Short mmCIF file of C-alpha atoms in Angstrom, two decimals:
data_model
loop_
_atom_site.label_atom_id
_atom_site.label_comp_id
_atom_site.label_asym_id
_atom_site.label_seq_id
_atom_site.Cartn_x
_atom_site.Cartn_y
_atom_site.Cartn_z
CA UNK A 1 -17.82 -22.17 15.33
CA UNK A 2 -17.83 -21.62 11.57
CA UNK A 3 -18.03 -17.77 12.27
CA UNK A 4 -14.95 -17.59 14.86
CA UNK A 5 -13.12 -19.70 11.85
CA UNK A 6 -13.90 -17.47 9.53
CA UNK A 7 -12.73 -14.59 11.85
CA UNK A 8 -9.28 -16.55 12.32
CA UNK A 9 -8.61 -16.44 8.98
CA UNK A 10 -9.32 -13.12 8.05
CA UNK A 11 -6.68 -11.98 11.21
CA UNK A 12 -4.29 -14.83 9.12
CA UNK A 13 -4.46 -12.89 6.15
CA UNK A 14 -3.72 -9.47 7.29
CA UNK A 15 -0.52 -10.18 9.00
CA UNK A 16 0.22 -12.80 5.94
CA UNK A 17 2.96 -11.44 2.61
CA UNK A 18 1.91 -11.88 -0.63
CA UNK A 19 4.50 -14.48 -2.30
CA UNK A 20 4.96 -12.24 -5.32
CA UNK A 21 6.83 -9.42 -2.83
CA UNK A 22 9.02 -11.67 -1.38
CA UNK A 23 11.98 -10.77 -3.98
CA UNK A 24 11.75 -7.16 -3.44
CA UNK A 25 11.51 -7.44 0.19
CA UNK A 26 14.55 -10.43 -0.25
CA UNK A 27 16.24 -7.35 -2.00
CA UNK A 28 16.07 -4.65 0.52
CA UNK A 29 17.16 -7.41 3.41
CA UNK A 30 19.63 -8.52 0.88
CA UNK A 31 21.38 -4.26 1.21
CA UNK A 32 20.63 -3.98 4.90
CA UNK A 33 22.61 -6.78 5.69
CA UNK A 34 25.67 -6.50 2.75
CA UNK A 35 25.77 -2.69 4.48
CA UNK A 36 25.61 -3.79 8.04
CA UNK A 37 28.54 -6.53 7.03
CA UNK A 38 30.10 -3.78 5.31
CA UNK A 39 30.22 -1.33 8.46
CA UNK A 40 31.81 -4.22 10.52
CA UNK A 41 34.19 -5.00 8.22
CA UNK A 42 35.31 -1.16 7.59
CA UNK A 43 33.88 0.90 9.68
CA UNK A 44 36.77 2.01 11.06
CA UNK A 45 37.63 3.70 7.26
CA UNK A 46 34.73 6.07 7.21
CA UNK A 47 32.12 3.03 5.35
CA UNK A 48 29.14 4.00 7.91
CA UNK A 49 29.35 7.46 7.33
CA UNK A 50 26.99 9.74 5.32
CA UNK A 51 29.51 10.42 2.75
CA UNK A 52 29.92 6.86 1.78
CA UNK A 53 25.95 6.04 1.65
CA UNK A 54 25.19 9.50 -0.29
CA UNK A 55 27.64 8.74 -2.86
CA UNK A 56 26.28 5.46 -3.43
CA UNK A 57 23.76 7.20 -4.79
CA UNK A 58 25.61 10.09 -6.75
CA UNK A 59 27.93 7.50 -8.52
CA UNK A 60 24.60 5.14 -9.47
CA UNK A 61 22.60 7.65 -10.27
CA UNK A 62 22.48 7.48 -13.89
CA UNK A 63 22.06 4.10 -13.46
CA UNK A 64 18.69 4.19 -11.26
CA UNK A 65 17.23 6.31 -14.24
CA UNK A 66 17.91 3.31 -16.61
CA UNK A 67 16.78 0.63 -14.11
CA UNK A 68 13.13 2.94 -13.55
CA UNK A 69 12.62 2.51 -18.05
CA UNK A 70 13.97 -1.29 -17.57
CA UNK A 71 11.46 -2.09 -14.86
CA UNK A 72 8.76 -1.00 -17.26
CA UNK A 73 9.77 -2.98 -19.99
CA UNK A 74 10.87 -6.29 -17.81
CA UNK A 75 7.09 -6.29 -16.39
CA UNK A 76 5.55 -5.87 -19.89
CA UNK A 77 7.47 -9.42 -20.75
CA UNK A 78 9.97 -7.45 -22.81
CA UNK A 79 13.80 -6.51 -22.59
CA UNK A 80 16.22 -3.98 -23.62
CA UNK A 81 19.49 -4.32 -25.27
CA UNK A 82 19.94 -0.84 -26.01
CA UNK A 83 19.85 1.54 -22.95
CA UNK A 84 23.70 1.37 -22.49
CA UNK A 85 24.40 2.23 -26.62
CA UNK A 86 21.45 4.54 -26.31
CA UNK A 87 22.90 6.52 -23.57
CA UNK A 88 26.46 6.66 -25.27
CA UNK A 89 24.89 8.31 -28.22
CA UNK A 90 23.69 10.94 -25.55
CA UNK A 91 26.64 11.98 -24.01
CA UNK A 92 28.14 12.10 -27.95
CA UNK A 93 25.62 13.82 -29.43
CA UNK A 94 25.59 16.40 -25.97
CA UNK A 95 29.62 16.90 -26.76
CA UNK A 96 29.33 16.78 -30.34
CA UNK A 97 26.36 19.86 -30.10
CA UNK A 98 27.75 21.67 -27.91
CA UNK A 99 31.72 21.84 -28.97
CA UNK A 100 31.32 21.17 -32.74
CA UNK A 101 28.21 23.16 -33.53
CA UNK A 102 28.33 25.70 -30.65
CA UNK A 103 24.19 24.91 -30.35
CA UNK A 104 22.38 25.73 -27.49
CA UNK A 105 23.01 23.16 -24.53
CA UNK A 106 19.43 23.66 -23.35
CA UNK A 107 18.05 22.97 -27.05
CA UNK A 108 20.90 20.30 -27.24
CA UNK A 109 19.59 18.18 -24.17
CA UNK A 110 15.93 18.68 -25.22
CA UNK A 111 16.98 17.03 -28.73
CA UNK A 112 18.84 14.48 -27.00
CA UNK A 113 15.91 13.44 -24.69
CA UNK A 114 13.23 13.47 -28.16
CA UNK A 115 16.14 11.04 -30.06
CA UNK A 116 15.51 8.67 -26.84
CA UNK A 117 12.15 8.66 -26.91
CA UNK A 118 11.71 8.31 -30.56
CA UNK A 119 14.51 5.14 -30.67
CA UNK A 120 12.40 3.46 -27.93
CA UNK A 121 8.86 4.06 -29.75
CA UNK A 122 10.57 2.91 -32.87
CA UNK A 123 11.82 -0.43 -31.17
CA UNK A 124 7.97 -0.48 -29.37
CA UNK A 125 6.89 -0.73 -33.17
CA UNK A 126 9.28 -3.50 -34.59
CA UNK A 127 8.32 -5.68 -31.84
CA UNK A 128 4.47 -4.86 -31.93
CA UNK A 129 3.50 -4.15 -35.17
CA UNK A 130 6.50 -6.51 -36.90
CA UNK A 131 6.16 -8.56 -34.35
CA UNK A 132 10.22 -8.84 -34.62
CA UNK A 133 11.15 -10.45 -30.76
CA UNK A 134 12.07 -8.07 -28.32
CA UNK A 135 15.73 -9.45 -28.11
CA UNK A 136 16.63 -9.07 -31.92
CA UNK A 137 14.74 -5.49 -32.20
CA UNK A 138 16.76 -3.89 -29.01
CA UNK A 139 20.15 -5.56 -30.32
CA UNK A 140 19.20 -3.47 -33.71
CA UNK A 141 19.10 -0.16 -31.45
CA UNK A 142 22.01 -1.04 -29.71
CA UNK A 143 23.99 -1.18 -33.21
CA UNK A 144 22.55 1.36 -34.63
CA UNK A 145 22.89 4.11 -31.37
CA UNK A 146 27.00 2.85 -31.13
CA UNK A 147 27.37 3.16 -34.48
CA UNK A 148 26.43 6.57 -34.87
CA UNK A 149 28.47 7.60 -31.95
CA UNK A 150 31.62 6.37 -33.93
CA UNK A 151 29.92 7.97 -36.80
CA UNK A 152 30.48 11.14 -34.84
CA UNK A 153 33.49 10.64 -33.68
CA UNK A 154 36.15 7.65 -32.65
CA UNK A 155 37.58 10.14 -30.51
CA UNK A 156 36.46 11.33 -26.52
CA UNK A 157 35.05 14.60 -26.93
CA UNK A 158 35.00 16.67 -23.87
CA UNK A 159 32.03 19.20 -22.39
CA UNK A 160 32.98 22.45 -21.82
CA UNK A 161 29.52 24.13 -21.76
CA UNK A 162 29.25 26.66 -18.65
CA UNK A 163 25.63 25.65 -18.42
CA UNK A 164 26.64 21.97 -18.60
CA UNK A 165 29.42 22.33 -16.30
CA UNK A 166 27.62 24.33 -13.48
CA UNK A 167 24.74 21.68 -13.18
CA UNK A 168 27.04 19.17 -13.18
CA UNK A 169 28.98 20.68 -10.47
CA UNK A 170 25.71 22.13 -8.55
CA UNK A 171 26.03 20.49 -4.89
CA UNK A 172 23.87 20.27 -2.24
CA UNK A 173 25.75 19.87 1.07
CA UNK A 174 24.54 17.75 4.05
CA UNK A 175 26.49 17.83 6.42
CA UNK A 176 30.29 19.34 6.84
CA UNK A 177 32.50 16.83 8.41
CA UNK A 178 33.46 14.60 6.77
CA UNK A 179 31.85 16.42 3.55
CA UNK A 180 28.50 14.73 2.10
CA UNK A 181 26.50 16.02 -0.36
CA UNK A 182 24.11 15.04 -2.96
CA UNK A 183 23.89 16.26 -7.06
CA UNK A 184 21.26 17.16 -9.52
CA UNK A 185 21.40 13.68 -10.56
CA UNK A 186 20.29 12.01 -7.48
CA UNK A 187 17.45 14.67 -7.26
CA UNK A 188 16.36 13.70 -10.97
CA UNK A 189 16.56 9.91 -10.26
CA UNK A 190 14.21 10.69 -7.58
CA UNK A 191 12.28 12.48 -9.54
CA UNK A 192 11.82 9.64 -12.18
CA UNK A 193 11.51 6.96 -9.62
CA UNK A 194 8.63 8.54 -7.80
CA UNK A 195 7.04 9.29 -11.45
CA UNK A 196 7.31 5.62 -11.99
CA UNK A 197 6.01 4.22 -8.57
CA UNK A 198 2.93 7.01 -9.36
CA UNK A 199 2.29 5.56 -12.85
CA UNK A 200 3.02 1.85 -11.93
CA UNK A 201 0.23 1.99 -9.13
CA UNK A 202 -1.80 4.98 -9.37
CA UNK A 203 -2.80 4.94 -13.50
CA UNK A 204 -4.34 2.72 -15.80
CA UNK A 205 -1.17 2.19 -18.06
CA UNK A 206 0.32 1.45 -15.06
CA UNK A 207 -2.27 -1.39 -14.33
CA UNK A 208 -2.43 -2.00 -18.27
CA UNK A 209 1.30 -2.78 -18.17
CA UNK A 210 0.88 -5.15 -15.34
CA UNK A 211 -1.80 -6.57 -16.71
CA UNK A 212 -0.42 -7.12 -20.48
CA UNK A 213 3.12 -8.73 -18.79
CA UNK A 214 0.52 -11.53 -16.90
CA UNK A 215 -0.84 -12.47 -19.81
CA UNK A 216 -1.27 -10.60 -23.04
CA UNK A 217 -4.27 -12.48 -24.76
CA UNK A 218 -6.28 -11.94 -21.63
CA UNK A 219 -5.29 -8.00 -21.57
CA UNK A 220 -6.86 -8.12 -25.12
CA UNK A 221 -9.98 -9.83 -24.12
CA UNK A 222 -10.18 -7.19 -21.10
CA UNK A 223 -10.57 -4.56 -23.90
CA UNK A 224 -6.87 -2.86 -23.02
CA UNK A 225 -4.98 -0.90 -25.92
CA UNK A 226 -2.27 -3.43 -25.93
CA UNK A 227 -0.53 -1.74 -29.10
CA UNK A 228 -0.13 1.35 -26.97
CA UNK A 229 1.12 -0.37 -23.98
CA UNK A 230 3.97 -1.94 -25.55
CA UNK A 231 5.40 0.88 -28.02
CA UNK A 232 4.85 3.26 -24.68
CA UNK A 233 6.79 1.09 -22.61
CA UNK A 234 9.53 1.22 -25.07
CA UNK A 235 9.24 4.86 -25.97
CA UNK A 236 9.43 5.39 -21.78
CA UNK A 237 12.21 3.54 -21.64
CA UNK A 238 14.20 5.24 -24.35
CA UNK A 239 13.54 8.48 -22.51
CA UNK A 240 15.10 7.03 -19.43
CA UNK A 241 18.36 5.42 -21.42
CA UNK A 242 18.43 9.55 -23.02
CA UNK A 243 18.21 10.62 -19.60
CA UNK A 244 20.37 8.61 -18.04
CA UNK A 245 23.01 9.71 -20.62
CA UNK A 246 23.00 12.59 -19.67
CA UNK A 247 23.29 12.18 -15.66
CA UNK A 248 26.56 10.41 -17.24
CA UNK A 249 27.70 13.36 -19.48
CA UNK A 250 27.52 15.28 -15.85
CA UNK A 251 28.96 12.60 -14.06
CA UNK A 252 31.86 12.86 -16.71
CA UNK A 253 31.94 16.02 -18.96
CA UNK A 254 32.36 13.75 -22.05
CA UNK A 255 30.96 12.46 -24.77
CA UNK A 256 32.37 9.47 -26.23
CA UNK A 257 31.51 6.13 -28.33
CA UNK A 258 32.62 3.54 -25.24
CA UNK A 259 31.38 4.73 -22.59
CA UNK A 260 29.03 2.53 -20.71
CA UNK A 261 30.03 -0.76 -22.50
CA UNK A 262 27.91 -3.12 -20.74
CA UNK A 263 25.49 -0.73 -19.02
CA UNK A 264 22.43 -3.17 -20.46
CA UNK A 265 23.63 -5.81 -18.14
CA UNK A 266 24.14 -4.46 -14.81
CA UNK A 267 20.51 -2.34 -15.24
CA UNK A 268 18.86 -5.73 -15.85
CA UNK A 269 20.83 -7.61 -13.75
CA UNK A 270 19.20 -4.73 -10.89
CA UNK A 271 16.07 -4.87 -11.96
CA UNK A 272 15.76 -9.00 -11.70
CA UNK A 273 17.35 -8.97 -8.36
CA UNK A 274 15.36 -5.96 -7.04
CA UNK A 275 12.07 -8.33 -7.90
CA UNK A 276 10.70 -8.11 -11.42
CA UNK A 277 9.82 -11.46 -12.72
CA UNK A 278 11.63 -11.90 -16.51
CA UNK A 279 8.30 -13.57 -17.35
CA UNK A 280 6.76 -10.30 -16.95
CA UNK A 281 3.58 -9.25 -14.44
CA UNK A 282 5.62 -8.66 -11.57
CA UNK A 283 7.68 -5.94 -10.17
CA UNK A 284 8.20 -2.82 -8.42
CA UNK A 285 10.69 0.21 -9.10
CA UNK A 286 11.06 0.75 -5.90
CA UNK A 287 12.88 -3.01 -5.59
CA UNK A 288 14.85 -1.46 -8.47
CA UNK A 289 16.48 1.27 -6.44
CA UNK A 290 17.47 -1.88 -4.14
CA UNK A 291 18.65 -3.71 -6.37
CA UNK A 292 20.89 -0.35 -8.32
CA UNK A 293 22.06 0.03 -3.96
CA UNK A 294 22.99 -3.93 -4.03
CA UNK A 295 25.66 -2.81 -6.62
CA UNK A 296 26.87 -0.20 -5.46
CA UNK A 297 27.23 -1.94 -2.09
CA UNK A 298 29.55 -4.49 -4.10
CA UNK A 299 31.44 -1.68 -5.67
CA UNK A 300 32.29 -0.24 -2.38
CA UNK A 301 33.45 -3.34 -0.81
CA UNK A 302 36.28 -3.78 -3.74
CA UNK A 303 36.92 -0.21 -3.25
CA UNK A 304 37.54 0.10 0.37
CA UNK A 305 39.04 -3.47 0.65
CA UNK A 306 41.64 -1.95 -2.03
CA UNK A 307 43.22 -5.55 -2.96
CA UNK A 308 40.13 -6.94 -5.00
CA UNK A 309 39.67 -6.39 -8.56
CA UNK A 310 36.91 -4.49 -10.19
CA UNK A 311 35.89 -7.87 -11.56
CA UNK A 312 34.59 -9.31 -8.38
CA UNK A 313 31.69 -7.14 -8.78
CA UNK A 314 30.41 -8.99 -11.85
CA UNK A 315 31.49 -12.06 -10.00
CA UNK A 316 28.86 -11.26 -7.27
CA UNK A 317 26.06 -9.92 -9.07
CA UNK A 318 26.29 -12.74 -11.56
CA UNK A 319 25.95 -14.99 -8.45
CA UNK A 320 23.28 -12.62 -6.92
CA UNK A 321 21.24 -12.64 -9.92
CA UNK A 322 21.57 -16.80 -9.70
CA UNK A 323 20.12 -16.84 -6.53
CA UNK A 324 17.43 -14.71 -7.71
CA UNK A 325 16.23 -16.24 -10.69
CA UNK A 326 15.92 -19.54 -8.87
CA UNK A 327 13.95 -18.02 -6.12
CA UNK A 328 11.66 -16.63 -8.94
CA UNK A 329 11.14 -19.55 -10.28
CA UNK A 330 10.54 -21.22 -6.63
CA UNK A 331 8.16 -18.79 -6.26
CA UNK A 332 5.68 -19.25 -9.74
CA UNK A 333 6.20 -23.01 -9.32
CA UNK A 334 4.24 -22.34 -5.85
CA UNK A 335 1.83 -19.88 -7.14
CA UNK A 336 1.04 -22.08 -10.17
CA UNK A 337 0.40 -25.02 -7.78
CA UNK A 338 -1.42 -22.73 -5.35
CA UNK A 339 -3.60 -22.21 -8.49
CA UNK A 340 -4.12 -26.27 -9.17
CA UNK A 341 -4.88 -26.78 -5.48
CA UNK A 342 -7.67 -23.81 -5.95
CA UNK A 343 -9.17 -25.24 -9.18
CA UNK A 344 -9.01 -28.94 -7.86
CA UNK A 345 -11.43 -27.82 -4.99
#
């Protein structure tokens, strides 16, 4: 008897879902159905077609490369004020360079990507070795980064590199009618999102990050390099605000000191609602690209519908991310109790 128990539960637990996927997996429900609803509602103007879901990723695709550097960061326990400022400097400094100073646009991106890197590793060391709270230490890099782009300039500079222009006009065509294609910036958001699934799962500073976000005095006790954790997170994630700059300097062919006002809060607001716990320890960049889809789901709506303001979108992601939050809390308040019930017996 005890043995065809035991057997019952073991068949329970294959076929059962760990509670902390449930937001990512809430997330990628969540876009099925807003795109089903959305192919009912306008189907008829082309919103089921290839063209429409392709270009949900072309127009997002700068944001994806963000959301990969913000998932890193938002399971270490951290955040990131600076990716949208960050990025601006990128597509000033790649205008500035390039127009201004006639350098190199190959030497000019490479510098451009470095700068990223080396603003994140520098915030990674205020809030290690300073111990200055991530909040205050990313709102210093998002002064600094916009003020230097007005340092630059207070005007819109425009990219008229032939190397610049080409990739950012490089196509790769699906299908002919009605035209769909995807860019060199999907194809490096892909890249970067499969590099972060691989490092996330597959490496130890993937598990170390994982395991520093649970709880940091135990990833000490384990014997991880902590120090190098965090500042890496941070350094990774200025890379991907550098990079993601740039997918916006294609997206745009200009470099200027407003651009992507607000950035910060739609790639967090993504990253919560595509699973990562803001407590840190949980999350997955592949509920990331769900959660950058979720928004550009919304932005399509207000764009075929043709009568709603661009505002509605924050209006629903603010209400999204609502919905999320409290099911993340639901969910630790059951996996803390989970815990009690365990210890009790």
């Amino acid at each position: 008897m005890k043995e065809m128990k035991e057997v019952k539960k073991t068949k329970k637990s294959r076929f059962s879902i760990d509670i902390k996927y449930i937001p990512a997996l809430a997330a990628m429900f969540l876009f099925i159905a807003s795109y089903a609803i959305g192919g009912m509602l306008y189907g008829d103007r082309g919103f089921l077609t290839l063209r429409n879901f392709t270009s949900i990723f072309t127009d997002n695709a700068y944001l994806g490369v963000s959301a990969v550097g913000m998932t890193f960061v938002i399971i270490s326990g951290g955040i990131d004020l600076s990716v949208g400022s960050v990025a601006a400097l990128s597509t000033m400094l790649i205008a500035w360079c390039t127009a201004e100073l006639n350098m190199d646009s190959r030497l000019v991106l490479g510098l451009v990507l470095a700068l990223g890197t080396f603003m994140g590793f520098m915030m990674g060391v205020l809030i290690d070795k300073l111990k200055v709270p991530p909040f205050i230490a990313t709102l210093i890099g998002m002064f600094l980064a916009r003020g230097l782009c007005f340092l630059i300039s207070i005007q819109s500079i425009t990219i008229n590199d032939p190397l610049l222009r080409t990739l950012g006009r490089w196509r790769i065509r699906l299908v002919q009618r009605p035209p769909a294609h995807i860019n060199i910036s999907v194809i490096i958001f892909a890249v970067v999102l499969v590099t972060g699934i691989v490092i996330m799962q597959y490496t130890k500073f993937g598990r170390g990050v994982y395991a520093f976000g649970g709880n940091r005095q135990s990833a000490m006790l384990m014997g991880l390099p902590t120090s190098r954790i965090q500042i890496g997170v941070y350094a990774f994630n200025g890379f991907c605000s550098a990079l993601a700059g740039v997918l916006f300097a294609f997206y745009t062919f200009s470099g200027y000191g407003r651009h992507l006002y607000g950035m910060e809060l739609d790639v967090i607001s993504s990253v919560v609602i595509g699973g990562s716990l803001l407590s840190g320890g949980v999350g997955y960049p592949i509920g990331s690209l769900f959660g950058i889809m979720i928004h550009g789901v919304i932005l399509k709506y207000i764009s075929f519908n043709g009568k709603l303001s661009s505002w509605w979108t924050k209006i629903a992601v603010g209400v999204l991310l609502l919905l999320f939050i409290a099911l993340q809390r639901f969910i630790v308040y059951v996996a803390d109790r989970n815990k009690k019930i365990l210890k009790e017996h």
